[in-house]
Amino acid sequence: MEEVQRAIALMKAKGYKNTPKRQAMLEVIAKAERFITAKDVQEALKDTYKGLSYDTIYRNLYTFVEQGILESSERNGEKVFLMHCSTHKHHHHFICDRCEKITEIEMCPMDYFMNQLPGYEISGHRFEITGLCPECAKNKLPKLKFVLNEV
């Protein structure tokens, strides 16, 4: 997986070691192609790394976010993670509520909001649109339950 190799190179460049467990975590997230939780990662790796704790996984995922390897968001009150998009331009996401497919949106509403907030210093923002992708809307597909394959 090319994106995992890029992530490992970035991790090494920032002084972090690549361990088999870290690489396995990255592979699980890259394979998912959607936002997943630390619990999802733990479930996918439970047979390969029997003693791998939730805290260890969460700590590593948070480190990956700080390094720019992963993106994080919140879904249903839980922190979720996704491989950092290869797009180098600023963008946002549409997330399908049924199939959880992610579509990049290459525009930002902050231009509008900046005009509404004169004098404010903005330190960051998040913007996600959720709903149904065209396929799910057309076919009225039931919500999928994803099962992550073990690495």
XYZ file of C-alpha atoms in Angstrom:
151
model
C 0.000 0.000 0.000
C 1.567 3.170 -1.242
C -0.099 5.439 1.316
C 1.176 3.263 4.181
C 4.714 3.509 2.818
C 4.356 7.309 2.559
C 3.080 7.380 6.149
C 6.020 5.292 7.375
C 8.487 7.558 5.566
C 6.875 10.624 7.159
C 6.925 8.980 10.576
C 10.641 8.147 10.240
C 11.422 11.661 8.981
C 9.869 13.044 12.157
C 12.011 10.796 14.354
C 9.505 8.045 15.152
C 10.281 4.352 14.823
C 8.285 2.132 12.535
C 7.227 -0.925 14.508
C 5.245 -3.899 13.208
C 2.285 -2.837 15.380
C 2.311 0.732 14.061
C 2.548 -0.506 10.502
C -0.340 -2.921 11.108
C -2.473 -0.071 12.508
C -1.753 2.037 9.423
C -2.578 -0.878 7.116
C -5.938 -1.431 8.827
C -6.842 2.247 8.474
C -5.665 2.471 4.859
C -7.607 -0.658 3.911
C -10.806 0.656 5.504
C -11.009 3.692 3.171
C -13.408 5.319 5.630
C -13.295 6.822 9.106
C -12.808 4.110 11.740
C -12.463 4.066 15.519
C -9.636 2.851 17.729
C -11.979 -0.002 18.693
C -12.248 -0.973 15.005
C -8.445 -1.096 14.787
C -8.235 -3.149 17.982
C -10.835 -5.600 16.660
C -8.962 -6.006 13.360
C -5.657 -6.693 15.137
C -6.869 -8.730 18.127
C -5.722 -12.105 16.779
C -2.395 -10.864 15.431
C -1.469 -8.806 18.523
C -3.331 -10.398 21.425
C -2.052 -8.019 24.135
C -2.487 -4.796 22.157
C -4.468 -2.465 24.398
C -7.022 0.130 23.400
C -4.909 2.815 25.113
C -1.832 1.900 23.062
C -3.823 2.004 19.845
C -5.480 5.312 20.693
C -2.168 6.880 21.729
C -0.551 5.812 18.440
C -3.504 7.031 16.367
C -3.338 10.402 18.108
C 0.416 10.536 17.409
C -0.297 9.785 13.738
C -2.758 12.701 13.676
C -0.137 15.033 15.172
C 2.340 13.892 12.502
C -0.108 14.594 9.665
C -0.448 10.904 8.785
C -4.095 10.581 9.840
C -7.068 12.902 9.897
C -9.455 12.739 12.821
C -13.055 13.695 13.271
C -15.958 12.805 15.507
C -18.902 10.611 14.533
C -21.706 9.758 16.931
C -19.718 11.112 19.867
C -16.656 8.976 19.150
C -13.250 9.943 17.760
C -12.680 8.468 14.289
C -9.590 8.298 12.092
C -8.814 8.240 8.370
C -5.591 8.176 6.364
C -4.652 11.764 5.568
C -5.868 12.514 2.078
C -3.195 12.615 -0.572
C -4.729 15.829 -1.858
C -2.405 18.617 -0.844
C -5.070 21.275 -1.350
C -7.298 22.375 1.494
C -10.552 20.445 1.298
C -13.436 19.002 3.284
C -15.501 15.802 3.147
C -18.958 14.528 2.324
C -19.604 11.319 4.305
C -22.418 8.972 3.294
C -24.549 8.021 6.285
C -25.251 4.552 4.840
C -22.143 3.217 3.083
C -19.732 5.671 4.790
C -18.068 6.485 1.453
C -16.013 9.675 1.676
C -15.993 12.233 -1.129
C -13.594 15.161 -1.075
C -15.058 18.654 -1.441
C -12.540 21.072 -2.929
C -14.032 24.285 -1.605
C -14.167 25.857 1.792
C -16.994 27.852 3.371
C -14.524 29.754 5.560
C -14.247 32.505 2.950
C -17.880 33.337 3.671
C -17.542 32.956 7.435
C -14.455 35.181 7.586
C -16.577 38.044 6.264
C -19.053 37.386 9.093
C -16.337 37.479 11.784
C -14.337 40.693 11.330
C -11.616 41.081 13.945
C -11.705 37.416 15.015
C -8.558 35.303 14.885
C -9.530 31.866 13.615
C -7.213 29.078 14.776
C -8.857 26.266 12.823
C -12.088 24.807 11.570
C -13.864 21.586 10.611
C -16.529 21.221 8.006
C -18.186 17.943 7.020
C -21.346 17.299 5.094
C -23.260 14.101 5.782
C -26.155 12.522 3.931
C -26.613 9.904 1.233
C -24.290 9.447 -1.730
C -26.028 9.185 -5.146
C -25.887 5.370 -5.171
C -27.386 4.971 -1.694
C -30.023 7.635 -2.382
C -30.975 5.986 -5.683
C -31.020 2.410 -4.431
C -32.176 3.086 -0.875
C -29.487 0.665 0.252
C -29.553 -0.410 3.903
C -26.801 0.815 6.193
C -23.773 -1.443 5.840
C -21.964 -3.000 8.757
C -18.279 -3.072 7.906
C -16.102 -5.899 9.079
C -12.408 -5.149 8.931
C -10.200 -7.957 7.747
C -7.277 -8.851 9.929
C -3.825 -7.798 8.821
